[in-house]
């Protein structure tokens, strides 16, 4: 299989050029009279065009243009319409917050409302439904589990440190594999580190269920939750309770991306100090961190990624799905965070919540290579992933890296969207 | 004999299948309405309100609104208050009257919105007024029972929505924005509960308004194609548009009796769905088909020309001589010279009013042009909703109105029906958005008349023509097509036909003639 990452960059540039030449709308008409007053409203990808123009106008501080574009977006946007309308709506919210310097407050309000309205049932329902219609999260789970099982084979005492917010949906399959693979079922200690408040409140239920499941599987099991952290960066070696004779594995699903940028190196070092046998890292393939001060570039990358995500959601769920709506709202919070909260870049300790500054697989690789070496995924694991993808609708594929790249990519319509990798000391 | 005629008509109606037929081809076999004057037996015409429950959601809204307003600090009264509550038991004339005269208190104080009394019915001298009013006297008791049944989630959402509206009405946009951030995260337009759906859309409309306030712009951007598409979908599942079409057509038909040169001006023709049925009747009249001219007005010349083409083709198939004149302007923005008038022609002006966009422009000019034209008949179908007044008045009125509308859809369509979603999102939400926008649905800063019927009756130039029993019969036939049969309510009162859901009137159809009609 060919590597799509480079291919993807080229595509993106070509697309940009195409759009610029096609971009004929300059509607300055504010009247509702002529049918020609809204050329952008009927074409394809109007939201992307308008949003990018608006970002540029903000960067250029062109006040009247900003106003005009925000007005158009406001009129055309809707969080309940088609993909363009949704993107317009959520990005408009972020742009409005940026223009009124209310990003931080907005983010706080949005997250606290979301936390209040989630329950164990709704959170569980949401993630299970998402996993049913899309391999977005299950891809990482299957790849990571495969690497974990292979690296920990033969070890009698396992300690898996799970840093994720996927509500332990990864572990039942692993527990099953441990129970059935050979005669000596190892002892598994699972330490789950959660930071999202939404997840915190449901961990009690989850731990009960996990313990019950492990008993059913006949796997000697210990379950710990570390949930007192304000931010992931506060995580210490001591808090994790690693013991001498354990084989340690560290599983990070979307975790590194939630660390404050300046803390990432330190945390990776801390992982090394735990002496793990294997570290699995799964991250969404987007770069919101390398150009934080270049608003337009950051904006365009954000738009690129979320356009993919929203389109994926649209094609995976039914049109009137409440689960889809909740996932979209989650994105809305992230978008506000990335685009309208940049004034908090320096002072992470007070801003609370989670960072949304994602990095691409290649960037993570560079960081991880400083203390770890990559493990390739075995053919068996790759086959497992392929089998997984077959269970979903068309559009999903697997991309394997070229020579100097590591990990596996999940692709949606040939765009890399999720990166999974495994490392050893 | 009449019975037989009735049955034939009914059978013809059955042939109309709302969902799949291409728009035009079906109309060749569409409704033929009875031309004889003998009406359908009285009992089928009587009010269907007998077994109605009061609309739960809108009752709620009344209760909570009242609470909210009553809790505010008192405002100095500027006129004798002949009703301090929403409980006018006898006639239920609760008039949403803006002529109180008291301006809102300056922004520094906690401005109290005027006491709002909502118009349930403008009833005149009796006639067949048959809304079931007895429950109004028991508003409190009944509400309490209903309140218990409605879920807490819905209750807290609506309360927050109302608080937000009050914040907007006193220009506290920061607070409103914060509340809206919450609301727009909590309510889903795909919910099973109609109340939650309504809140989702109202919250969104208010968010839009807050942003426009900040931008200082109030004009709209409209995608007419989407709107027309949604309009069509609405026409398929709800009787209101057909009600408008068929009752108006009947009134126009009657005005055209024995006239052989006729001219119809449709103020907002859209795709002209209304006219084939009328053409069919005119073409098959005993006295022979008239020569028909039609002036169609709308937003885009392209769309108008297309509509004109379709109508011309249809008329040709019927062998009726027909001319079409498109005018891509708003009625209130043209001069009488733009309308070709010919001697000896009988003029009908038709207007199906909605809040999707401002179809007619400045209201006072529209009225003046009506007067100048002096048509033989003006058929007016209005939403029973006030388009004018201050924000909070419009908010309360439209919350009541659209809750009812949403209820009517929810009674028949499933929560995840994509058609229902299209109607709610592309049509109803668009209207809500316009009504709540700065300055209201004119979207231009100009105020709109509250009710056109009042304006016309106030004017010396017009006299109301009571809707005939044939029109009523038409309306009844339409209702028979739309389940659930006992949800929609049809009432005739004051010469006007009203179609609503449960006991809330949503559309009124009336006809007017110039006092000195010379056309």
Coordinates of N, CA and C in Angstrom, one line a residue, chain B residues 23 79 93 125 176 199 297 303 329 353 365 369-370 379 388 424 435 472 487:
Chain B
X23 N -44.1 17.9 -10.0 CA -44.9 19.0 -9.5 C -46.1 19.3 -10.4
X79 N -52.3 53.3 31.1 CA -53.7 53.3 30.6 C -54.5 52.3 31.5
X93 N -61.0 37.9 24.3 CA -60.4 38.9 23.4 C -59.2 39.4 24.2
X125 N -68.7 40.0 16.2 CA -70.0 39.8 16.8 C -70.5 38.3 16.6
X176 N -27.2 37.5 27.5 CA -27.9 36.7 26.5 C -27.0 35.7 25.8
X199 N -37.1 24.9 21.3 CA -36.1 25.6 22.0 C -34.8 25.7 21.2
X297 N -45.2 38.0 -9.1 CA -44.1 38.8 -8.5 C -43.2 37.8 -7.6
X303 N -36.5 32.5 -11.7 CA -37.5 31.7 -11.1 C -38.9 32.0 -11.7
X329 N -39.7 42.2 -8.5 CA -39.6 43.2 -7.5 C -40.6 43.0 -6.4
X353 N -49.4 35.2 2.8 CA -48.3 35.8 3.6 C -47.6 34.8 4.4
X365 N -46.7 51.3 1.7 CA -46.8 51.4 0.2 C -47.6 50.3 -0.4
X369 N -50.8 50.9 -2.7 CA -50.9 50.4 -4.1 C -52.2 49.6 -4.2
X370 N -52.6 48.9 -3.2 CA -53.9 48.2 -3.1 C -55.0 49.2 -3.4
X379 N -57.5 38.5 -2.1 CA -57.6 37.3 -1.3 C -56.3 37.3 -0.4
X388 N -45.4 42.7 13.7 CA -44.8 44.0 14.2 C -44.6 44.0 15.7
X424 N -38.9 21.7 9.4 CA -38.6 22.5 10.6 C -37.4 23.3 10.4
X435 N -38.4 36.5 12.3 CA -39.3 37.2 13.2 C -38.5 37.7 14.4
X472 N -65.7 27.4 2.6 CA -65.6 26.6 3.8 C -65.6 25.1 3.4
X487 N -56.9 16.9 14.8 CA -55.9 17.8 15.4 C -56.2 19.2 14.8

